[in-house]
Short mmCIF file of C-alpha atoms and ligand atoms in Angstrom, two decimals:
data_model
loop_
_atom_site.label_atom_id
_atom_site.label_comp_id
_atom_site.label_asym_id
_atom_site.label_seq_id
_atom_site.Cartn_x
_atom_site.Cartn_y
_atom_site.Cartn_z
CA MET A 1 31.10 34.09 3.88
CA ILE A 2 33.03 32.25 7.25
CA CYS A 3 32.55 28.19 7.22
CA ALA A 4 31.05 26.62 10.61
CA LEU A 5 32.98 24.30 10.05
CA CYS A 6 36.92 24.68 9.47
CA LEU A 7 36.19 28.67 10.08
CA GLU A 8 38.18 30.17 7.07
CA GLU A 9 37.04 31.96 4.55
CA LYS A 10 35.82 29.94 1.79
CA GLN A 11 33.29 30.29 -1.28
CA PRO A 12 30.11 28.55 -0.20
CA ARG A 13 28.48 25.47 -0.55
CA PRO A 14 25.15 25.31 -2.28
CA ASN A 15 21.94 22.91 -1.40
CA THR A 16 24.11 21.36 1.69
CA HIS A 17 22.60 19.47 3.79
CA TYR A 18 22.35 18.97 7.38
CA PHE A 19 20.60 16.25 8.18
CA SER A 20 22.53 13.43 5.38
CA ASP A 21 20.26 12.81 3.13
CA PHE A 22 20.02 9.25 2.69
CA LEU A 23 18.55 9.08 6.52
CA ILE A 24 15.93 11.07 5.69
CA LYS A 25 14.91 11.14 2.35
CA ASN A 26 11.95 8.05 2.13
CA ALA A 27 10.22 10.24 4.28
CA LEU A 28 9.65 13.01 2.63
CA ASN A 29 9.47 11.57 -0.88
CA GLU A 30 5.68 11.04 -2.28
CA ASP A 31 5.97 7.44 -3.10
CA GLY A 32 8.81 6.39 -0.22
CA LYS A 33 11.24 6.20 -3.69
CA SER A 34 14.87 7.73 -2.82
CA ASP A 35 15.61 9.79 -5.78
CA ARG A 36 16.27 12.93 -5.24
CA GLU A 37 14.66 16.08 -5.59
CA LYS A 38 11.14 14.56 -5.85
CA GLY A 39 9.45 15.68 -1.98
CA MET A 40 7.15 17.01 -0.69
CA TYR A 41 6.12 17.71 2.31
CA TRP A 42 4.68 19.70 5.29
CA SER A 43 6.87 20.83 7.71
CA ILE A 44 4.87 20.96 11.52
CA ASP A 45 5.08 24.37 12.87
CA THR A 46 3.24 23.61 16.58
CA GLU A 47 2.78 26.64 17.18
CA SER A 48 1.39 28.08 14.40
CA PRO A 49 -2.06 26.56 12.60
CA THR A 50 -1.21 25.46 9.32
CA VAL A 51 0.99 23.47 8.16
CA ASP A 52 3.04 24.42 5.23
CA PHE A 53 3.54 22.47 2.71
CA ASN A 54 6.65 22.65 0.09
CA PHE A 55 7.48 20.57 -2.38
CA GLN A 56 10.67 20.08 -4.48
CA ARG A 57 11.77 20.54 -8.10
CA ASN A 58 10.24 16.62 -10.13
CA ALA A 59 7.17 16.35 -6.63
CA SER A 60 4.46 15.14 -9.49
CA PRO A 61 2.08 18.05 -10.72
CA ILE A 62 -0.59 15.59 -10.58
CA LYS A 63 -0.65 14.80 -7.27
CA LEU A 64 0.42 18.54 -6.10
CA GLU A 65 -3.08 19.43 -8.06
CA LYS A 66 -4.83 17.49 -6.01
CA LEU A 67 -3.76 18.44 -2.55
CA PHE A 68 -3.81 22.31 -3.58
CA GLY A 69 -7.35 21.83 -5.25
CA ARG A 70 -6.13 24.14 -8.06
CA GLN A 71 -2.07 23.88 -10.15
CA THR A 72 1.02 25.10 -8.56
CA THR A 73 2.02 29.41 -8.96
CA ASP A 74 5.44 30.22 -11.28
CA GLU A 75 6.41 31.10 -7.57
CA GLU A 76 5.63 28.41 -6.11
CA ASN A 77 7.82 26.18 -9.10
CA GLU A 78 10.57 28.87 -8.84
CA LYS A 79 11.03 28.25 -5.02
CA SER A 80 10.90 24.65 -5.24
CA LYS A 81 13.71 24.89 -7.97
CA SER A 82 16.13 26.47 -5.87
CA GLN A 83 15.29 24.78 -2.05
CA ILE A 84 16.10 20.79 -1.10
CA ILE A 85 15.01 20.07 1.89
CA TYR A 86 16.71 20.70 5.60
CA SER A 87 19.46 22.32 2.96
CA VAL A 88 21.43 25.32 3.35
CA ASN A 89 23.30 27.70 0.30
CA ASP A 90 25.78 29.67 2.99
CA LYS A 91 27.11 26.97 6.02
CA PHE A 92 30.24 25.20 4.52
CA CYS A 93 32.45 25.19 1.65
CA THR A 94 32.99 22.62 0.18
CA ARG A 95 36.15 21.40 2.03
CA CYS A 96 34.57 20.57 4.43
CA GLU A 97 31.22 18.67 2.84
CA ASP A 98 33.85 15.76 2.17
CA LYS A 99 34.61 15.79 6.06
CA PHE A 100 30.76 15.10 6.28
CA GLY A 101 30.67 12.51 3.97
CA THR A 102 33.23 10.87 5.19
CA ILE A 103 31.33 10.76 8.86
CA GLU A 104 28.50 9.56 7.01
CA THR A 105 30.31 6.82 4.38
CA ALA A 106 31.44 5.19 7.84
CA PHE A 107 27.78 5.08 8.96
CA GLN A 108 26.82 3.53 5.79
CA GLU A 109 28.74 0.62 5.88
CA GLN A 110 29.26 -0.10 9.68
CA VAL A 111 26.31 0.93 10.99
CA LEU A 112 22.76 1.24 9.20
CA PRO A 113 22.84 -2.73 7.28
CA LYS A 114 22.76 -3.58 11.39
CA PHE A 115 19.25 -1.41 10.69
CA ARG A 116 17.37 -0.84 7.80
CA GLY A 117 16.86 -4.20 5.95
CA ALA A 118 17.50 -6.00 9.16
CA ASN A 119 15.96 -8.92 9.99
CA LEU A 120 14.71 -7.44 13.80
CA GLU A 121 12.05 -10.22 14.62
CA ASN A 122 12.33 -10.20 18.47
CA VAL A 123 14.99 -8.08 18.91
CA THR A 124 14.90 -5.59 21.78
CA GLN A 125 18.69 -3.80 21.71
CA VAL A 126 21.76 -3.63 19.81
CA GLN A 127 24.63 -3.99 20.82
CA LEU A 128 26.94 -2.20 18.72
CA SER A 129 31.14 -3.15 18.75
CA VAL A 130 33.62 -0.54 19.98
CA ASP A 131 34.51 0.98 16.23
CA GLU A 132 30.74 0.41 15.77
CA SER A 133 30.02 3.15 18.82
CA ARG A 134 32.13 5.50 17.27
CA ALA A 135 31.14 5.66 14.09
CA MET A 136 27.92 6.31 15.54
CA ARG A 137 28.65 8.25 17.88
CA LEU A 138 30.38 11.14 15.29
CA PHE A 139 27.29 11.05 12.71
CA ALA A 140 24.79 10.63 15.31
CA LEU A 141 26.49 14.45 16.86
CA LEU A 142 26.83 15.48 13.46
CA GLN A 143 23.73 15.35 12.44
CA ILE A 144 23.35 17.63 16.06
CA TRP A 145 26.02 19.94 15.09
CA ARG A 146 24.46 20.56 12.11
CA GLY A 147 21.45 20.98 13.30
CA TYR A 148 22.30 23.12 15.89
CA ILE A 149 24.00 25.36 12.93
CA CYS A 150 21.33 25.53 10.65
CA GLU A 151 18.07 24.94 13.16
CA GLU A 152 16.57 27.41 15.29
CA ASP A 153 15.61 24.09 17.77
CA ILE A 154 18.99 22.90 18.68
CA LEU A 155 20.78 24.19 21.34
CA LEU A 156 24.20 23.11 22.61
CA SER A 157 26.43 25.18 24.81
CA ASP A 158 29.65 27.16 23.20
CA GLU A 159 31.94 24.74 25.11
CA VAL A 160 29.70 21.42 23.51
CA ALA A 161 30.01 23.23 19.72
CA ASP A 162 32.73 23.94 19.47
CA TYR A 163 34.48 20.37 21.53
CA LEU A 164 31.75 18.52 18.50
CA ARG A 165 33.28 21.48 16.04
CA GLY A 166 37.34 20.27 16.05
CA LYS A 167 36.25 16.39 16.07
CA ILE A 168 33.97 16.28 13.15
CA PHE A 169 36.79 18.65 11.29
CA ASN A 170 39.54 16.40 12.42
CA GLU A 171 36.90 13.29 11.49
CA ASP A 172 38.17 12.28 14.58
CA ASN A 173 35.52 9.60 16.25
CA THR A 174 37.40 9.02 19.56
CA ASP A 175 36.65 10.64 23.16
CA LEU A 176 32.98 11.72 22.35
CA GLU A 177 31.31 8.91 25.78
CA GLU A 178 30.88 11.57 28.03
CA ILE A 179 28.75 13.43 26.09
CA PRO A 180 24.80 11.35 26.37
CA LEU A 181 23.46 10.30 23.79
CA SER A 182 20.98 7.85 22.89
CA ALA A 183 19.77 6.49 19.25
CA THR A 184 15.89 4.62 18.73
CA TYR A 185 15.93 2.87 15.67
CA LEU A 186 11.80 2.25 14.25
CA GLU A 187 11.58 -1.03 12.09
CA THR A 188 9.65 0.04 9.40
CA SER A 189 8.21 -3.30 7.39
CA ARG A 190 5.64 -2.99 4.90
CA PRO A 191 2.54 -3.67 6.56
CA GLU A 192 0.83 -7.06 5.59
CA GLY A 193 -0.83 -7.75 2.06
CA ASP A 194 -0.24 -4.10 0.96
CA VAL A 195 0.79 -3.29 -1.90
CA ASN A 196 1.61 0.44 -2.34
CA GLY A 197 5.31 0.23 -3.29
CA ASP A 198 7.22 1.94 -0.89
CA ALA A 199 4.49 4.33 0.08
CA TYR A 200 5.16 2.62 3.26
CA LYS A 201 8.00 4.58 4.61
CA THR A 202 6.24 7.68 4.21
CA GLY A 203 4.79 7.01 7.64
CA ASN A 204 7.74 8.24 9.47
CA SER A 205 8.67 11.84 10.32
CA ILE A 206 11.33 14.94 10.92
CA LEU A 207 10.50 16.67 14.36
CA VAL A 208 13.27 18.77 15.50
CA ASN A 209 13.28 19.89 18.97
CA HIS A 210 14.52 21.21 21.71
CA HIS A 211 12.73 19.68 25.58
CA ALA A 212 13.60 19.92 29.50
CA ASN A 213 17.64 20.03 28.13
CA ILE A 214 17.36 17.58 25.21
CA ASN A 215 18.24 17.44 21.61
CA HIS A 216 15.53 15.00 19.74
CA LEU A 217 16.58 14.62 16.47
CA LEU A 218 13.72 12.16 14.72
CA LEU A 219 15.51 11.54 11.36
CA ASN A 220 12.87 9.18 9.25
CA ASP A 221 13.44 5.88 11.46
CA PHE A 222 16.13 7.01 12.99
CA LEU A 223 15.33 9.10 16.38
CA PHE A 224 18.62 10.99 18.33
CA GLN A 225 18.06 12.26 21.72
CA GLN A 226 21.81 14.01 23.05
CA THR A 227 22.22 15.97 26.31
CA GLU A 228 25.01 18.29 27.96
CA HIS A 229 24.12 16.12 31.89
CA LEU A 230 22.26 12.49 32.61
CA HIS A 231 20.14 14.60 35.68
CA VAL A 232 17.61 15.71 32.78
CA PRO A 233 13.71 14.97 34.04
CA PHE A 234 11.94 11.86 32.06
CA ASP A 235 10.74 12.84 28.85
CA GLU A 236 8.86 10.15 27.63
CA PHE A 237 8.72 12.31 23.47
CA PHE A 238 5.47 10.53 22.55
CA GLY A 239 6.03 6.68 23.30
CA PHE A 240 9.54 6.56 22.35
CA ASN A 241 10.76 6.78 25.79
CA THR A 242 10.40 4.52 28.50
CA GLU A 243 11.86 5.55 32.75
CA ASP A 244 13.17 2.09 34.03
CA ASP A 245 15.97 2.11 30.80
CA TYR A 246 15.99 6.33 29.83
CA VAL A 247 19.33 6.72 31.72
CA ASP A 248 21.03 4.05 30.10
CA LEU A 249 20.03 4.13 26.96
CA PHE A 250 22.45 7.33 27.14
CA ASN A 251 24.76 5.68 26.68
CA TYR A 252 27.04 7.79 29.07
CA GLN A 253 31.23 6.25 29.12
CA SER A 254 30.12 3.26 27.94
CA PRO A 255 33.09 2.29 24.96
CA SER A 256 29.98 0.11 22.97
CA PHE A 257 26.50 1.49 22.41
CA ASP A 258 23.70 0.22 23.16
CA VAL A 259 20.63 1.81 19.89
CA LYS A 260 16.44 0.42 21.31
CA ILE A 261 14.38 -1.12 19.19
CA ILE A 262 11.07 -0.28 18.23
CA PRO A 263 9.11 -2.68 16.68
CA ASP A 264 7.18 -2.03 14.08
CA SER A 265 3.28 -1.72 15.02
CA GLN A 266 5.12 -0.10 18.15
CA ARG A 267 6.30 2.68 16.39
CA ARG A 268 2.57 3.04 14.30
CA ILE A 269 1.04 3.68 17.55
CA LYS A 270 4.35 5.76 18.62
CA ASN A 271 4.01 8.02 15.27
CA TYR A 272 -0.08 8.00 16.00
CA ASN A 273 0.99 9.14 19.00
CA TYR A 274 2.93 11.81 17.64
CA HIS A 275 0.48 12.81 14.89
CA SER A 276 -2.75 12.92 17.59
CA TYR A 277 -0.65 15.09 19.43
CA THR A 278 0.39 18.05 16.19
CA ALA A 279 -3.46 17.96 15.40
CA LYS A 280 -4.24 18.87 19.07
CA LYS A 281 -1.92 21.35 18.79
CA LEU A 282 -3.08 23.18 15.12
CA MET A 283 -6.56 22.76 16.35
CA ALA A 284 -5.86 25.07 18.90
CA THR A 285 -4.55 27.67 17.23
CA THR A 286 -6.40 26.93 14.26
CA TYR A 287 -9.20 27.41 17.19
CA TRP A 288 -7.08 31.19 18.57
CA THR A 289 -7.08 32.12 14.90
CA PHE A 290 -10.61 31.66 14.23
CA LEU A 291 -11.59 33.90 17.32
CA ASP A 292 -10.02 36.53 16.58
CA ASN A 293 -10.50 36.52 12.45
CA TYR A 294 -14.33 36.46 13.78
CA THR A 295 -13.83 39.77 16.10
CA LEU A 296 -11.45 40.99 14.04
CA THR A 297 -14.54 40.67 10.88
CA PHE A 298 -18.43 41.13 12.89
CA LYS A 299 -16.68 43.19 16.14
CA LYS A 300 -18.68 40.55 18.23
CA LEU A 301 -17.77 37.06 19.73
CA PRO A 302 -18.86 34.45 17.89
CA SER A 303 -21.60 31.95 18.98
CA ASP A 304 -21.29 28.61 20.49
CA ARG A 305 -22.89 27.16 18.00
CA GLU A 306 -20.40 28.54 15.68
CA VAL A 307 -17.34 27.91 17.04
CA ALA A 308 -18.67 24.40 17.38
CA THR A 309 -19.84 24.53 13.82
CA PHE A 310 -16.47 25.33 12.19
CA MET A 311 -13.99 23.39 14.15
CA SER A 312 -15.75 20.15 13.53
CA GLU A 313 -15.80 21.10 9.83
CA VAL A 314 -12.18 21.43 10.01
CA ALA A 315 -11.53 18.50 11.83
CA ASN A 316 -13.24 16.52 10.20
CA SER A 317 -12.20 17.42 6.75
CA GLU A 318 -10.40 14.58 5.00
CA ASP A 319 -6.19 16.73 4.90
CA MET A 320 -6.87 18.35 8.45
CA LEU A 321 -3.29 18.07 8.79
CA ARG A 322 -2.47 19.44 5.09
CA PHE A 323 -4.26 22.35 5.48
CA THR A 324 -1.68 24.95 3.60
CA ASP A 325 -2.38 28.55 5.44
CA GLU A 326 -3.85 29.63 2.52
CA ARG A 327 -6.63 26.62 2.15
CA LEU A 328 -7.20 28.02 5.75
CA ARG A 329 -8.31 31.09 5.24
CA GLU A 330 -10.16 30.12 1.83
CA ARG A 331 -12.33 28.28 4.71
CA GLU A 332 -12.67 30.34 7.11
CA ALA A 333 -13.23 33.25 4.84
CA HIS A 334 -16.29 30.31 3.15
CA PHE A 335 -17.57 30.13 6.73
CA PHE A 336 -17.64 33.90 7.62
CA LYS A 337 -20.31 34.34 4.42
CA ARG A 338 -22.31 31.71 5.57
CA VAL A 339 -22.45 34.05 9.22
CA LYS A 340 -23.22 36.89 6.86
CA ASN A 341 -26.29 34.91 5.64
CA GLU A 342 -27.67 34.33 9.13
CA GLU A 343 -26.47 30.53 8.50
CA PHE A 344 -26.61 30.80 12.46
CA ARG A 345 -29.21 32.53 13.30
CA ASN A 346 -31.39 31.30 16.27
ZN1 ZN B 401 34.81 25.15 5.87
#
């Protein structure tokens, strides 16, 4: 394999995380615990009618059974052994993985303690020192660059991609100020009276997306946004961005780096916006698939009453956002039986 960082022919290092594990693992694990390989997660693709459910080895069988409504199959168990979330097997070599580690450690030591676990009451913005700013920039751009190598949803020009590759390869965190980059921290606190351990930490999401020339990388409690030109239209991104400080927060050409803080109460509202957007998208695609499958089965269009019944039953089911493709198809098949039994005949 040719390693994507050093560009040399090397033995690949398997299971390399391309989004830093310590950043995202709380959001993925079943109780917000940070055990490795205990994740259960839904990857949300808004173009598909359902959410793909995946789990990693060591996820608790009881919870899995509850979610699936059945025991997991051998095939699924096998898949969970070989797959680690947001990781790749054939992109980077061991020596380059060590370089990633150095960049990640600098961020963990110099920057992370200013946010995670820090008292951010009434703080709206944190300004990092020049050294901290450099560590922040290289770390955030490392996530973006690895995302670009490993995901289709992150776009970079060849020029910027190669520039970043060089900076990461040399572990050089200087001269990154020309790349507009913003970081937003989502304060994540335990709700008052909450006794469910670390479960509240799983309320955040992972979202990778390129829209209107901006790469958005929502990684648990950090949102990184990066563009190549400051002349981009304002994008509210589920309410995480505000128009008045939008451009400033890209920290363009600034030796010090400002991080916007979203207080916990606001974080929950914005997460809600995101989930409701996702739900609407899922409902729309569910509708079109239902229509397709109905016409295929019955060679006619469904009645308004049938559509309304099916959609409201899906929408009102507790775990609508957690439907696997399999469960939605089952639900459809069950509904079609009711149609055949003339339940909806006027
Ligand atoms: Zn390499």
